[in-house]
CSV table of C-alpha atoms in Angstrom, one decimal:
chain,number,residue,atom,x,y,z
A,1,MET,CA,6.8,10.4,30.2
A,2,ALA,CA,10.1,9.4,28.5
A,3,PRO,CA,10.4,6.1,26.7
A,4,ARG,CA,12.2,3.4,28.6
A,5,SER,CA,15.9,3.3,27.8
A,6,ASP,CA,15.9,-0.4,27.0
A,7,ARG,CA,13.3,0.1,24.2
A,8,GLU,CA,13.6,1.9,21.0
A,9,ASP,CA,11.2,4.8,20.3
A,10,THR,CA,8.9,3.4,17.7
A,11,ARG,CA,7.0,6.6,16.7
A,12,ALA,CA,8.9,6.9,13.4
A,13,GLN,CA,8.2,3.3,12.5
A,14,GLU,CA,4.6,3.7,13.4
A,15,GLU,CA,4.3,6.8,11.2
A,16,ALA,CA,6.1,5.0,8.4
A,17,LEU,CA,3.6,2.1,8.6
A,18,ARG,CA,0.6,4.5,8.7
A,19,ALA,CA,2.0,6.3,5.6
A,20,ALA,CA,2.6,3.1,3.8
A,21,ARG,CA,-0.9,1.9,4.5
A,22,ASP,CA,-2.4,5.2,3.4
A,23,GLU,CA,-0.4,5.0,0.1
A,24,ALA,CA,-1.5,1.4,-0.4
A,25,ALA,CA,-5.2,2.3,0.1
A,26,ASP,CA,-4.9,5.2,-2.4
A,27,VAL,CA,-3.3,2.9,-5.0
A,28,LEU,CA,-5.9,0.2,-4.5
A,29,ALA,CA,-8.7,2.8,-4.8
A,30,GLU,CA,-7.2,4.0,-8.1
A,31,LEU,CA,-6.8,0.4,-9.3
A,32,ALA,CA,-10.4,-0.4,-8.4
A,33,ALA,CA,-11.6,2.7,-10.3
A,34,GLU,CA,-9.5,1.8,-13.4
A,35,ALA,CA,-10.7,-1.8,-13.3
A,36,LYS,CA,-14.3,-0.7,-13.0
A,37,SER,CA,-13.9,1.7,-16.0
A,38,LEU,CA,-12.4,-1.1,-18.1
A,39,SER,CA,-15.2,-3.4,-17.1
A,40,ARG,CA,-17.8,-1.0,-18.2
A,41,ALA,CA,-16.1,-0.5,-21.5
A,42,TYR,CA,-15.9,-4.2,-22.2
A,43,ALA,CA,-19.4,-4.8,-21.1
A,44,ALA,CA,-20.7,-2.0,-23.3
A,45,ARG,CA,-18.7,-3.5,-26.2
A,46,SER,CA,-17.4,0.0,-26.9
A,47,VAL,CA,-16.0,0.6,-30.3
A,48,ARG,CA,-12.9,1.9,-28.7
A,49,ILE,CA,-11.7,-0.2,-25.7
A,50,PRO,CA,-9.4,1.8,-23.4
A,51,GLU,CA,-5.8,0.6,-23.3
A,52,ALA,CA,-5.2,-1.6,-20.3
A,53,SER,CA,-1.6,-0.2,-19.7
A,54,ALA,CA,-2.9,2.1,-17.0
A,55,LEU,CA,-4.3,-0.9,-15.2
A,56,ALA,CA,-1.0,-2.8,-15.5
A,57,GLY,CA,0.8,0.2,-14.1
A,58,LEU,CA,-1.5,0.4,-11.2
A,59,VAL,CA,-1.1,-3.4,-10.5
A,60,ASP,CA,2.6,-2.8,-10.3
A,61,ALA,CA,2.1,0.2,-8.0
A,62,ALA,CA,-0.2,-1.9,-5.8
A,63,ARG,CA,2.5,-4.6,-5.5
A,64,ARG,CA,5.1,-2.0,-4.6
A,65,ALA,CA,2.7,-0.5,-2.0
A,66,GLU,CA,2.1,-3.9,-0.5
A,67,GLU,CA,5.8,-4.5,-0.2
A,68,ALA,CA,6.3,-1.1,1.4
A,69,VAL,CA,3.6,-1.9,4.0
A,70,ASP,CA,5.2,-5.3,4.7
A,71,ILE,CA,8.6,-3.6,5.2
A,72,ALA,CA,7.2,-0.9,7.4
A,73,ALA,CA,5.4,-3.5,9.5
A,74,HIS,CA,8.6,-5.6,9.8
A,75,ASP,CA,10.6,-2.5,10.8
A,76,LEU,CA,8.0,-1.6,13.5
A,77,ALA,CA,8.0,-5.2,14.9
A,78,THR,CA,11.8,-5.2,14.9
A,79,ALA,CA,11.9,-1.9,16.8
A,80,ARG,CA,9.4,-3.2,19.3
A,81,GLY,CA,11.5,-6.3,19.8
A,82,GLU,CA,8.7,-8.5,18.4
A,83,ASP,CA,10.6,-9.9,15.4
A,84,ALA,CA,13.1,-12.7,15.9
């Protein structure tokens, strides 16, 4: 069945939203793992505490991923005519 001519085909936006959500989930999983590793190091009072720069980079990546999800969701809503 062909899409109605008065509505935009939203498959591309739906796929973009899925991809953005998958990327955000991956980044958040990496962030959680890095935070857990640092937590263990601090709790063990390791002689050598790992540098937290990797954590800071992942926090920035998580922010960018969240923004990408928001933009993709907005684009999908706009394509569906749901956004005013």
